[in-house]
Every structure is written in C-alpha cells, then in structure tokens.
Coordinates of C-alpha atoms and ligand atoms in Angstrom, one line a residue:
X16 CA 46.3 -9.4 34.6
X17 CA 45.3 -8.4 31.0
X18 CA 45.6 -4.8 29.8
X19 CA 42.6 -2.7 29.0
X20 CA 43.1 -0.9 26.1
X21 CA 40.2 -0.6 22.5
X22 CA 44.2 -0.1 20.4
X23 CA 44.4 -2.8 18.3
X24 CA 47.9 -2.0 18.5
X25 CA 48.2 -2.8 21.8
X26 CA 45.7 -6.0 21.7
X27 CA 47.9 -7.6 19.6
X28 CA 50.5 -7.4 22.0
X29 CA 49.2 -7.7 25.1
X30 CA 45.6 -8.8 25.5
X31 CA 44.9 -12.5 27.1
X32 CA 48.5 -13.5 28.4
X33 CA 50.8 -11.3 30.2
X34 CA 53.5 -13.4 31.5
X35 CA 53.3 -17.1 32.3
X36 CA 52.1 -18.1 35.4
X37 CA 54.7 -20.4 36.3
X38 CA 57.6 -19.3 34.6
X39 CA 57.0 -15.3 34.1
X40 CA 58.1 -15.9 30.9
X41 CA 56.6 -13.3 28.6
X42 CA 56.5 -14.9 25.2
X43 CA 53.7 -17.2 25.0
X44 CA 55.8 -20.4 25.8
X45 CA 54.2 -23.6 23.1
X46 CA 52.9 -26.2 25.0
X47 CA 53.8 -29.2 23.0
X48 CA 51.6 -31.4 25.4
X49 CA 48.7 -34.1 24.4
X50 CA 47.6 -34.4 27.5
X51 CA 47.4 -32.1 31.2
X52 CA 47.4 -34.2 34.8
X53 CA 44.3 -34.0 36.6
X54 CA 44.7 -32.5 40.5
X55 CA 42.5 -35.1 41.7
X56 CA 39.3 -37.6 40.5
X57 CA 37.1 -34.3 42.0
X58 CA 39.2 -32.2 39.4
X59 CA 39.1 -34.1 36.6
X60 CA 34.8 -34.6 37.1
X61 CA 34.7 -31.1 37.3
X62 CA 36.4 -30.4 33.8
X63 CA 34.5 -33.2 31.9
X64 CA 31.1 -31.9 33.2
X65 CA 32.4 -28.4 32.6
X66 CA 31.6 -27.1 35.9
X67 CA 34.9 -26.1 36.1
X68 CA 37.3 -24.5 33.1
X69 CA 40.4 -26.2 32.3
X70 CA 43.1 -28.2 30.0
X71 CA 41.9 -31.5 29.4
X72 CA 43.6 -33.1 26.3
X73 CA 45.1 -30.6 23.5
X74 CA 42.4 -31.8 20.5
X75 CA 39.9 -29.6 22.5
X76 CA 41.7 -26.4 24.5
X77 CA 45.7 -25.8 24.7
X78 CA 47.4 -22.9 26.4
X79 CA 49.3 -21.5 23.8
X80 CA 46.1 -21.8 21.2
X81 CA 44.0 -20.2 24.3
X82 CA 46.7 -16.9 24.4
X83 CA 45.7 -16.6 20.6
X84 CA 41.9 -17.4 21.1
X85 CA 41.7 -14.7 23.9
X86 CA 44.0 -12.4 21.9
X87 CA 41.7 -11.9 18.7
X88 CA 38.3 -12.3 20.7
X89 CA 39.8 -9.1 22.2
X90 CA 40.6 -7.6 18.9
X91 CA 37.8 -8.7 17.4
X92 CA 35.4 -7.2 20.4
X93 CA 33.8 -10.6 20.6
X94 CA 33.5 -12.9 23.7
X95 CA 35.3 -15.8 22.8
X96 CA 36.8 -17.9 20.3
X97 CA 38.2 -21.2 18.9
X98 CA 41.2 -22.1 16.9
X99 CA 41.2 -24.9 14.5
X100 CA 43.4 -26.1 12.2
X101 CA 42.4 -24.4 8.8
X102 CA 40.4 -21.4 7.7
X103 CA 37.9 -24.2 5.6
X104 CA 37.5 -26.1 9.2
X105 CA 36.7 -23.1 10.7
X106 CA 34.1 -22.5 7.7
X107 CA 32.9 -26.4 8.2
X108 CA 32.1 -25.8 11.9
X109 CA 30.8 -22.3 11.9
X110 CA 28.5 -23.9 9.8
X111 CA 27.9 -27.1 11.0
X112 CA 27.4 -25.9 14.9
X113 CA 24.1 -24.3 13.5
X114 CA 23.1 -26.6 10.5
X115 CA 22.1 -30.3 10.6
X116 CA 20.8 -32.9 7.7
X117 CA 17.6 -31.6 6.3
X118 CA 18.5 -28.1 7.2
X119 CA 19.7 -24.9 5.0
X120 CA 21.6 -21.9 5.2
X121 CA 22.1 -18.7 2.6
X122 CA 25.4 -17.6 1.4
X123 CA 26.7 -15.1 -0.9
X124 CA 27.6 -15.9 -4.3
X125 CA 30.6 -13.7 -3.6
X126 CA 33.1 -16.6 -1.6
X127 CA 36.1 -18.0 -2.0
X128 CA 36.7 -20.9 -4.4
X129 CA 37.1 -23.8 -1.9
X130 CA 34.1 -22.1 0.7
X131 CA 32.1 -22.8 -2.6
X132 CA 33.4 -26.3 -2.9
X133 CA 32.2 -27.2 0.3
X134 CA 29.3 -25.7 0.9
X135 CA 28.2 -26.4 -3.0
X136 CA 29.3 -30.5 -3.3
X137 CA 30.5 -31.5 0.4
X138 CA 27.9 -30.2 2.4
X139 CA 25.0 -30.8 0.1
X140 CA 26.5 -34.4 -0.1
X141 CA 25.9 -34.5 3.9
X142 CA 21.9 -33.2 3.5
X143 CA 22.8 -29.4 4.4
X144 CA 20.9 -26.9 1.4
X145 CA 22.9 -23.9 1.0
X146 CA 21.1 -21.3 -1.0
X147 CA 23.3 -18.8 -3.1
X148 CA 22.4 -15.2 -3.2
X149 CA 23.7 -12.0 -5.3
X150 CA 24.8 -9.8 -2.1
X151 CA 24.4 -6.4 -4.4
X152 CA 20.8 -6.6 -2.9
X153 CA 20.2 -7.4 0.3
X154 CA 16.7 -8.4 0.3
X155 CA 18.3 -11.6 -1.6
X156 CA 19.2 -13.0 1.4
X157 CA 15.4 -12.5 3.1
X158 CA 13.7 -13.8 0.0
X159 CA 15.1 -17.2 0.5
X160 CA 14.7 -17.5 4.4
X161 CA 12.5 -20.1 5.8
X162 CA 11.8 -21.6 9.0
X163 CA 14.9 -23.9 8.2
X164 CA 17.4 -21.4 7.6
X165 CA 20.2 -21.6 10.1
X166 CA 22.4 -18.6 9.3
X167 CA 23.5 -16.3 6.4
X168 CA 27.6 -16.9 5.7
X169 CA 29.3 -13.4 3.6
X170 CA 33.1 -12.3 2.8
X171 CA 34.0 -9.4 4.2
X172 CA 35.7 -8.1 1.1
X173 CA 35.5 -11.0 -1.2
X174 CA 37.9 -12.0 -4.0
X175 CA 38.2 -11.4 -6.7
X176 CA 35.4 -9.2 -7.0
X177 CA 36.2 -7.0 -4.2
X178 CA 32.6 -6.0 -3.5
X179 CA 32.6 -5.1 -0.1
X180 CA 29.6 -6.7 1.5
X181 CA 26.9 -5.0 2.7
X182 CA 27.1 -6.5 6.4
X183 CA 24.7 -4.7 8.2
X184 CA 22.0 -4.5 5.9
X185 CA 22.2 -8.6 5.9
X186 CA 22.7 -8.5 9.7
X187 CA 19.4 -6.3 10.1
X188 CA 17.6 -8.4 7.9
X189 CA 18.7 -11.9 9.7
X190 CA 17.8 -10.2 13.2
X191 CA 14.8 -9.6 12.2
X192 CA 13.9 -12.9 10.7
X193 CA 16.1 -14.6 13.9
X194 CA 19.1 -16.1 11.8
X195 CA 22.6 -14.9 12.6
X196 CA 24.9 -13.2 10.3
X197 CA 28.8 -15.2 9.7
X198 CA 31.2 -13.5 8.4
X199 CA 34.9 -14.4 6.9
X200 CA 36.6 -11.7 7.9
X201 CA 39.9 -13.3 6.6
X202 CA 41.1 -10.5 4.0
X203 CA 40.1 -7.4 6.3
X204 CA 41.1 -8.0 10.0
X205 CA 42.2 -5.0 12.0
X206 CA 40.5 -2.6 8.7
X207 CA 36.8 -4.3 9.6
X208 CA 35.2 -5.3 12.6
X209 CA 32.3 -7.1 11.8
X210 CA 30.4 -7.2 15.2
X211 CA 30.2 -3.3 15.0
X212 CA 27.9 -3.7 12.0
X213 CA 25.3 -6.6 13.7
X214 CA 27.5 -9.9 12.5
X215 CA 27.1 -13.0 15.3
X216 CA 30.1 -15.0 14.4
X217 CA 33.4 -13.5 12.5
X218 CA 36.1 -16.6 11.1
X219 CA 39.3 -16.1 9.8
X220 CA 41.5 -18.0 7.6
X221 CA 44.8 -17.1 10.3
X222 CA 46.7 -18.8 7.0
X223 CA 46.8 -14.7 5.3
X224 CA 47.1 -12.0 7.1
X225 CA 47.0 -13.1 10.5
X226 CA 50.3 -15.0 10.1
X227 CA 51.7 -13.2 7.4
X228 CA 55.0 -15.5 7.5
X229 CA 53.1 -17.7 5.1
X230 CA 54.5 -20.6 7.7
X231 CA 51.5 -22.0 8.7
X232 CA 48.3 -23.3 8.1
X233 CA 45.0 -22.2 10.9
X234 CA 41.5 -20.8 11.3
X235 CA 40.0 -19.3 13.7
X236 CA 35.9 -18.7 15.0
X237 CA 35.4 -15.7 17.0
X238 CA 31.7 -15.3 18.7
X239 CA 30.1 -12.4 19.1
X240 CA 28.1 -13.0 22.1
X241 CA 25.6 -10.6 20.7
X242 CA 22.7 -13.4 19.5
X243 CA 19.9 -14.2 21.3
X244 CA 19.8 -18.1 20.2
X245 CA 17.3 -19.4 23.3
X246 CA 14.5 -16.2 21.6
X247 CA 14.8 -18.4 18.6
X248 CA 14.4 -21.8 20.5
X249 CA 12.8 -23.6 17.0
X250 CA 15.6 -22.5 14.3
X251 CA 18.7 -23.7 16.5
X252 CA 17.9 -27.0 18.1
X253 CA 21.6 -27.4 18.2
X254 CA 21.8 -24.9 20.9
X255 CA 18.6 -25.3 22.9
X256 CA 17.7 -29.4 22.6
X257 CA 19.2 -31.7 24.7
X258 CA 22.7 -32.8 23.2
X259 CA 22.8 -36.4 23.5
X260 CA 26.1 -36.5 23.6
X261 CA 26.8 -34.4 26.7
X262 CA 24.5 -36.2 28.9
X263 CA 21.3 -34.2 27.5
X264 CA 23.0 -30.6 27.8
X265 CA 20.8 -27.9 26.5
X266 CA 24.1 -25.4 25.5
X267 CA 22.6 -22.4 25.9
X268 CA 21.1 -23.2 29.5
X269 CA 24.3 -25.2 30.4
X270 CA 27.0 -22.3 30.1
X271 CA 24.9 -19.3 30.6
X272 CA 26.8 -18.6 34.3
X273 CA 29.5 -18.8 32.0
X274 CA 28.5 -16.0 29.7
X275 CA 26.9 -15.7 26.5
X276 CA 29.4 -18.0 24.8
X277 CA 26.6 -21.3 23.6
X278 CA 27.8 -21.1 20.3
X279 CA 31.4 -21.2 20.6
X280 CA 31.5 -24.2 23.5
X281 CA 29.5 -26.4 21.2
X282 CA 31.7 -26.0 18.2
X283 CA 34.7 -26.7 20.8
X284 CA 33.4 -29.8 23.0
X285 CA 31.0 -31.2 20.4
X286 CA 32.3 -30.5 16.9
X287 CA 36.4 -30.2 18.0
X288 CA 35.9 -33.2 20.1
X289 CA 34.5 -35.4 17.3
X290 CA 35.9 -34.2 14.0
X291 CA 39.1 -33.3 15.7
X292 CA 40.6 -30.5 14.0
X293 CA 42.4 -28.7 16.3
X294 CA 45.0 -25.7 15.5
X295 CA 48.4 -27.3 16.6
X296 CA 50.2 -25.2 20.1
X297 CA 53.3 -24.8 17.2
X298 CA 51.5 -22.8 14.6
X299 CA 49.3 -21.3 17.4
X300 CA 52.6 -19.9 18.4
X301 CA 53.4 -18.6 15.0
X302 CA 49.9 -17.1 14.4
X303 CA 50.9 -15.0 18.1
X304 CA 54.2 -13.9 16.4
X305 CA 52.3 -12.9 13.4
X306 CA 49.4 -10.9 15.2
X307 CA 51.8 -9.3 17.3
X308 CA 52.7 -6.6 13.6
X309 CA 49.7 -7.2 11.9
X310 CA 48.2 -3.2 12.4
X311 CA 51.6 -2.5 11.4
X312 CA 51.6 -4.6 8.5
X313 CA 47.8 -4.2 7.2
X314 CA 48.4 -0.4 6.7
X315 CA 51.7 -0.9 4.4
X316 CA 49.4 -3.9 2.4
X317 CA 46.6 -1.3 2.3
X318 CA 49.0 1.4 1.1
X319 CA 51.1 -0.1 -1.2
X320 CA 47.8 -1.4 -3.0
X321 CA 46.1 1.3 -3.2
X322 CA 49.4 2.2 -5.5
X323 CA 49.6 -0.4 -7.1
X324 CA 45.8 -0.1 -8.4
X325 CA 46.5 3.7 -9.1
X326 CA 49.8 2.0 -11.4
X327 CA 47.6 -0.3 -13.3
X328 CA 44.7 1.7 -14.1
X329 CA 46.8 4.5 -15.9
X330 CA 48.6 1.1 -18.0
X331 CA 47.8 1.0 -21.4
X332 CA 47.7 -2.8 -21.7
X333 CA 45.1 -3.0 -18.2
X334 CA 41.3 -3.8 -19.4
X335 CA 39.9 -3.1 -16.3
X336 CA 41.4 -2.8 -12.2
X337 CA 39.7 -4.1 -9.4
X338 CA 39.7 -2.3 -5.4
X339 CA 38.0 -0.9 -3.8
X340 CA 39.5 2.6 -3.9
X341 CA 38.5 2.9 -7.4
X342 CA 35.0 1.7 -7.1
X343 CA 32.2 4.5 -7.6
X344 CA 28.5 4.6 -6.3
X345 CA 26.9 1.8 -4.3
X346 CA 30.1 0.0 -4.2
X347 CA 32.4 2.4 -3.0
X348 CA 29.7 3.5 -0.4
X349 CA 29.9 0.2 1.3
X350 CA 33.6 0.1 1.1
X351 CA 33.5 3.3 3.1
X352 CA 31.5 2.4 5.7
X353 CA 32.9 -0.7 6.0
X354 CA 36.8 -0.2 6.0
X355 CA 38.8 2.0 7.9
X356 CA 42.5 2.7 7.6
X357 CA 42.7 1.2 4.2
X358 CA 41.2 -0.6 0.7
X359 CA 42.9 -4.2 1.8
X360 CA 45.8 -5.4 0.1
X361 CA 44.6 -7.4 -2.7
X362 CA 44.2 -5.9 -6.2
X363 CA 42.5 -7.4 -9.3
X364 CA 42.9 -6.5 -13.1
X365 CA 42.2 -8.1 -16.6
X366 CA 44.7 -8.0 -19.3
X367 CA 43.9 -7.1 -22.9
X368 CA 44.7 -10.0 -24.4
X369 CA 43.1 -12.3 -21.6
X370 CA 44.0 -15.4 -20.9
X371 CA 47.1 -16.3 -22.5
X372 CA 48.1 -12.9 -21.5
X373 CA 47.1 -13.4 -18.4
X374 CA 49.6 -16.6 -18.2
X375 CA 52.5 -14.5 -20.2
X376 CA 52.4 -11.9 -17.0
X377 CA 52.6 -14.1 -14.1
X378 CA 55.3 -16.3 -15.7
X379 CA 57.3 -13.2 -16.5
X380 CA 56.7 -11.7 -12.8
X381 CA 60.3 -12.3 -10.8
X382 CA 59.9 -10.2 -7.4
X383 CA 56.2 -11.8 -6.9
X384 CA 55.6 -15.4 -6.0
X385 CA 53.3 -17.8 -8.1
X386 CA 51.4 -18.9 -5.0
X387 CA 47.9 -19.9 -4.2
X388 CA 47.8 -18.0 -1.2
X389 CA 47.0 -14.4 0.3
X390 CA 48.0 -12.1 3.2
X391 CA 51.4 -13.2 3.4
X392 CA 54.0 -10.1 3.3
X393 CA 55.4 -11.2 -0.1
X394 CA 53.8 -9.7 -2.9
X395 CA 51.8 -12.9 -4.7
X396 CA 50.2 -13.8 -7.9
X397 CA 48.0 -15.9 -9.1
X398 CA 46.1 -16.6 -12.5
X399 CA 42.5 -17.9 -10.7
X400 CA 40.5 -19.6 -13.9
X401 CA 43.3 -22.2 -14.3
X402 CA 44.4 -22.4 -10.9
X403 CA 41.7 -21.7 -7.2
X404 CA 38.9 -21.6 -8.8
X405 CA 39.4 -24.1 -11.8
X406 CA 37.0 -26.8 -9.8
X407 CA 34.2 -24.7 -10.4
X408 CA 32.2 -24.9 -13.9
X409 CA 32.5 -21.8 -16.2
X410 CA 29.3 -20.7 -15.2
X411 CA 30.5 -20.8 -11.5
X412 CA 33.2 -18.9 -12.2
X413 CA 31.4 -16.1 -13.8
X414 CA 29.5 -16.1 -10.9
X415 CA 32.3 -15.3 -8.2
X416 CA 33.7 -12.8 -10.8
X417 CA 36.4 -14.7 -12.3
X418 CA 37.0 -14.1 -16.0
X419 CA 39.3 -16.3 -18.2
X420 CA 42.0 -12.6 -17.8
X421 CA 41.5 -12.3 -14.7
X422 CA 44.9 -11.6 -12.6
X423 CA 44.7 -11.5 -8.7
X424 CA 47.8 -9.9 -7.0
X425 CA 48.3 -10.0 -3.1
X426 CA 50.2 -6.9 -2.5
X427 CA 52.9 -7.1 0.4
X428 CA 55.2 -4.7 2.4
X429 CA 57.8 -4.6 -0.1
X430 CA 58.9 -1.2 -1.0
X431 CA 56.6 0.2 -3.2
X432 CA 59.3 1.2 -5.9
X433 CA 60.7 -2.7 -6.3
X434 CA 57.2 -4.1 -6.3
X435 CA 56.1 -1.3 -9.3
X436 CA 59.0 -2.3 -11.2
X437 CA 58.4 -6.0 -11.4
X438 CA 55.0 -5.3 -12.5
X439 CA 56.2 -2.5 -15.5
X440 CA 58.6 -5.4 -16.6
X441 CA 56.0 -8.1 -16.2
X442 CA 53.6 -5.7 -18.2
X443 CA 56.3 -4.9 -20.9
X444 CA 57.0 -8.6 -21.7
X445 CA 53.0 -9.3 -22.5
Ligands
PLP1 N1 38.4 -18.0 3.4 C1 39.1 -17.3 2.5 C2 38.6 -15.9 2.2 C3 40.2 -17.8 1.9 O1 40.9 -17.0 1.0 C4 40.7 -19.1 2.2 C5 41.9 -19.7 1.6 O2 42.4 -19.2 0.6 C6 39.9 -19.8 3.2 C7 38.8 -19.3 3.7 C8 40.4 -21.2 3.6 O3 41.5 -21.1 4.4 P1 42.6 -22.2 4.6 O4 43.4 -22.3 3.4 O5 43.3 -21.7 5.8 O6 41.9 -23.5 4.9

C-alpha cells in the first residue's frame, strides 16, 4: 500500500515503501545483496526477458535503490526512475540513452563545470556533437535543431549565473520540433517541478540537496512519461530499432503494457547493464534519510539565502550579488514562474578587489566550509575560477558566468545570525 497524497511533505515520507514485506519493518531496510535466488528456471526466464518485474543482480535494480526510485518519481510527478551512482552518470546516460556516434544534442551554455567537461571533450571524443546555446533566447535552441538532434539538456537554476531557465519555452519549442527537453533539476527539487512546465526527463545530482548530509555520492533520472518517442520513430532509433542486444527489442513496443516508461528501461537494462554504474543499496539508504527533511530543509536554504543576498548587497566592499530574488525584468520573471516557496539556497557575489580578494575571503571564512560541493546543510564556499571550473579556458569561463571575483556561497540551515557573522568577519578581513 502506498499513500496518495500531491504533499511533497508527505511523499518524502511515505510514497513507494510502506513497511517491508517480510519483516514490517518501516525503515527502508539496505539490502547489501549482489545477487537475488530465482523461484525457479520459469522465474528466472521470465525476469531476463522482462516479462515479468523483478531483482535480478544489484548492478541493475535493488530494493532499497527501488524505495528511493519510486519515492522521487512520486515527487517529481514522473512515472519512473533510475538511480545511479553520481549526478555526471546520470548526465552520461540521460544523454547517451538518446544520442549515438554521429549524432547531436543542444545544451545551454549555462551548466555546471564538469556537465561542460563531458559533454564538451568526453562526449565529442566518443562522436556525440553537442551544440551550445545562450538560454536568454529561446529560439537559440530551435536555430540549431536538425534532423539529428536527439534532445535539448538545461539547469534548472544554474550556477553561478543563477539565470533561471526558461523551461517551457524550450520545452514548447522541442515538442514542436519532436526532441525532448532534460533538465538537471539538482539545485531546485521540491521549489521546481519540471514536468509541470513540458520537460521529458528531470536528473539530479542526489550528492546536494537530496542528501544534504554531504555523506554520499548518487544521481538519479526521473522520466516523465509524457513523450511521444514512437511519433518520432526517425530521431530516436534507440528507442524504436531493434536493440541488438536484447534479442532485437524495439523498447518502446516491448514495455508499452508496462506503461510509458521506454526511456527509463533502456537506460536501466541497456546502459546500467553495460557501463555499470549503479547507486550502491548503502547510499541509496542515506539519500532516503536525506529526502525524508528535504521540504523542511529547502525552505530554511531558501530563507536564509535570500538573507544572506539582502546582507551582501547593502556591503560596501560587494561589486555585484547574484539570486534570483534580486534579479529585475526578464530574469526575475522566469524565476517567478519557475520557483515556488523560495529563490534556492545558493548565492553569488564579486568582490571589489577580485581575485585575490576573492581568495583573502574564503581563507578568512571559519563557520563555512572550503568545499567543492552544494546542497549540503553546512553553509559552503568556494572560489570557482581557481577551483570547479578551472578546466575550462578563460573564454569558457566567461561563458558560464564565472569571473576571476567571483565567490559562490551554498547557504545552509544554520541560524541565520551565526552564518551573517562569519561573513561580516570574512568581509572585514579583505
Ligand atoms: N549537476 C550539477 C548542477 C552539479 O552541481 C553537479 C556537481 O556539482 C553535478 C551535476 C554532478 O554531480 P556529481 O558530483 O554527483 O557527479
């Protein structure tokens, strides 16, 4: 029994797993397992040809992962989804589950540092074109669709710009042309649901927010179920040719009894079963003890923030801040329509005296951590140019809206009071 309930609140907590079945126990119990028994040779058929749903071997499904899968599908309002052991796996096979050699894909310019990377050296290295647009016009995105583009890829609310992405603008302009919308939604779950505004696929990096501990690494692909791949047979043979692999399986013929979840079997028996990165049952269990406070803990992020930008932007030795809730015109319009409950809990500024001021601040910071990482409940800092994005060439990083000053905080559930203070101090000694 599952409870019925559109409360993210009470998703968190309850939707996909109740109590187990075995056991009644009602924390999702980790099952540390590599393999399940089969009932019988009839059983074990059954799974292999997917006629019948059930554990196999833990690279491709797991109990414990499945609680979390089901649990943010819910949240998400999508069908299904798929855990995996990062947030750039999950980027790699949201990807890849569409795109093949000699194919290409659009992205926004506006993506984290190592989604860059990849798409920009690794997957151009493996034949795959990905062609970057400016997201502060939409129509970028339709100007460089062809009859090989297999999918437009967007940040939610993108750092360290903070532009909040036009999603359904993009979304109407790929429905029309036939190419689904993905969208990492890792720095705005619970504040954006991206399906409401016409995106396919939604993936998280579960590292930030989701967790929040900062324990564990994990990503996570959530399908819509809302794309019509077999009306666009031609632009995703992945999904409507015979997979040679499966014994000729056409996906979206092959599970449609099932629902419409093509998409997200292929990326789990195809990609998960050969490039084998799965999310492990452990930090599957820790990304259910994070989810289980994260409306709780997204609105104190999103408040204290929100404060935090109000603190800097009054400070004399503050260039310029960057959120959302002090963005004007165009900007602030899509951050409007696009969040609710909150601006997100990251905050940019630059510094007067740029970079070396830039480095003066974060080493003088004592209640924040020095930490390449987001969306954990500690307050963080980091000094991008010389640090996440200093792979990328200068003009790269002018591109994605890092300047050589540029200070990205990660605001956490700290009391407001303590987390002002360390920045006044940190400020002061600059
Ligand atoms: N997407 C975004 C927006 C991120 O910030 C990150 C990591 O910082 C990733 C994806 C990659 O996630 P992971 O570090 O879990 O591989």
């Amino acid at each position: 029994m599952t409870v019925d309930s559109r409360h993210p609140e009470t998703l968190v907590l309850h939707a996909g797993y109740r109590s187990d079945e075995t056991t009644n126990a009602v924390a999702v119990p980790i099952y540390q397992t590599t393999s399940f028994q089969f009932d019988s040779t009839e059983h074990a058929e059954n799974l292999f040809a997917l006629k019948e749903f059930g554990n196999i071997y833990s690279r491709i499904m797991n109990p414990t992962n499945d609680a979390l899968e089901q649990r943010i599908a819910a949240l998400e309002g999508g069908v299904a989804a798929l855990s995996v052991a990062s947030g750039q796996a999950a980027t790699m096979y949201a990807v890849t589950n569409l795109c093949r050699a000699g194919d290409n894909f659009v992205s926004s310019t506006d993506i984290y540092g190592g989604t860059w990377n990849l798409f920009a050296n690794t997957l151009k290295d493996l034949g795959i074109e990905v062609r970057f647009v400016d997201p502060s016009d939409p129509e970028n995105f339709r100007r460089v669709t062809d009859e090989k583009t297999r999918c437009y890829y967007a940040e939610t609310l993108p750092n360290p710009k903070l532009n909040v992405f036009p999603i359904k603008e993009v979304a109407d302009i790929g429905r029309a042309e036939g190419v689904p919308l993905i969208m990492d939604n890792t720095a705005c779950p619970i504040i954006c649901r991206p399906f409401d505004h016409g995106a396919a696929v939604v993936m998280y990096s579960t590292t930030k927010y989701i967790g929040g501990h900062g324990t564990s690494i994990g990503g996570m692909i959530v399908d819509g179920g809302n794309f019509d791949w077999e009306a666009h047979k031609e632009r995703f043979p992945t999904l409507n040719e015979p997979d040679p692999s499966y014994h000729g399986a056409v996906w979206t013929e092959a599970v449609k009894p099932l629902g419409p979840i093509a998409y997200i079997i292929r990326a789990r028996v195809v990609l998960l079963r050969d490039l084998g990165s799965p999310m492990s049952p452990f930090n599957a269990f820790q990304f259910i003890q994070g989810l289980e406070t994260l409306p709780l803990r997204l609105r104190a992020h999103c408040e204290n923030a929100t404060k935090v930008a109000d603190f800097l932007n009054s400070h004399p030795k503050v260039t310029n801040v960057i959120h959302p809730s002090l963005q004007s015109g165009e900007l602030k319009r899509r951050a409007d329509a696009y969040l609710s409950g909150g601006y997100g809990g990251l905050v940019g500024f630059e510094l007067e005296g740029g970079r070396d001021a830039g480095r003066k601040f974060i080493d003088s910071l004592e209640l924040f951590y020095h930490v390449a990482n987001i969306g954990d409940a500690r307050s963080l800092a980091i000094h991008p140019a010389t640090t996440t994005h200093s792979q990328l060439s200068d003009e790269e990083q002018a591109a994605t809206g890092v300047s050589p000053g540029y200070v990205r905080l990660s605001i956490g559930i700290e009391h407001i009071d303590d987390i002002l203070a360390d920045l006044k101090q940190a400020l002061d000694a600059v």
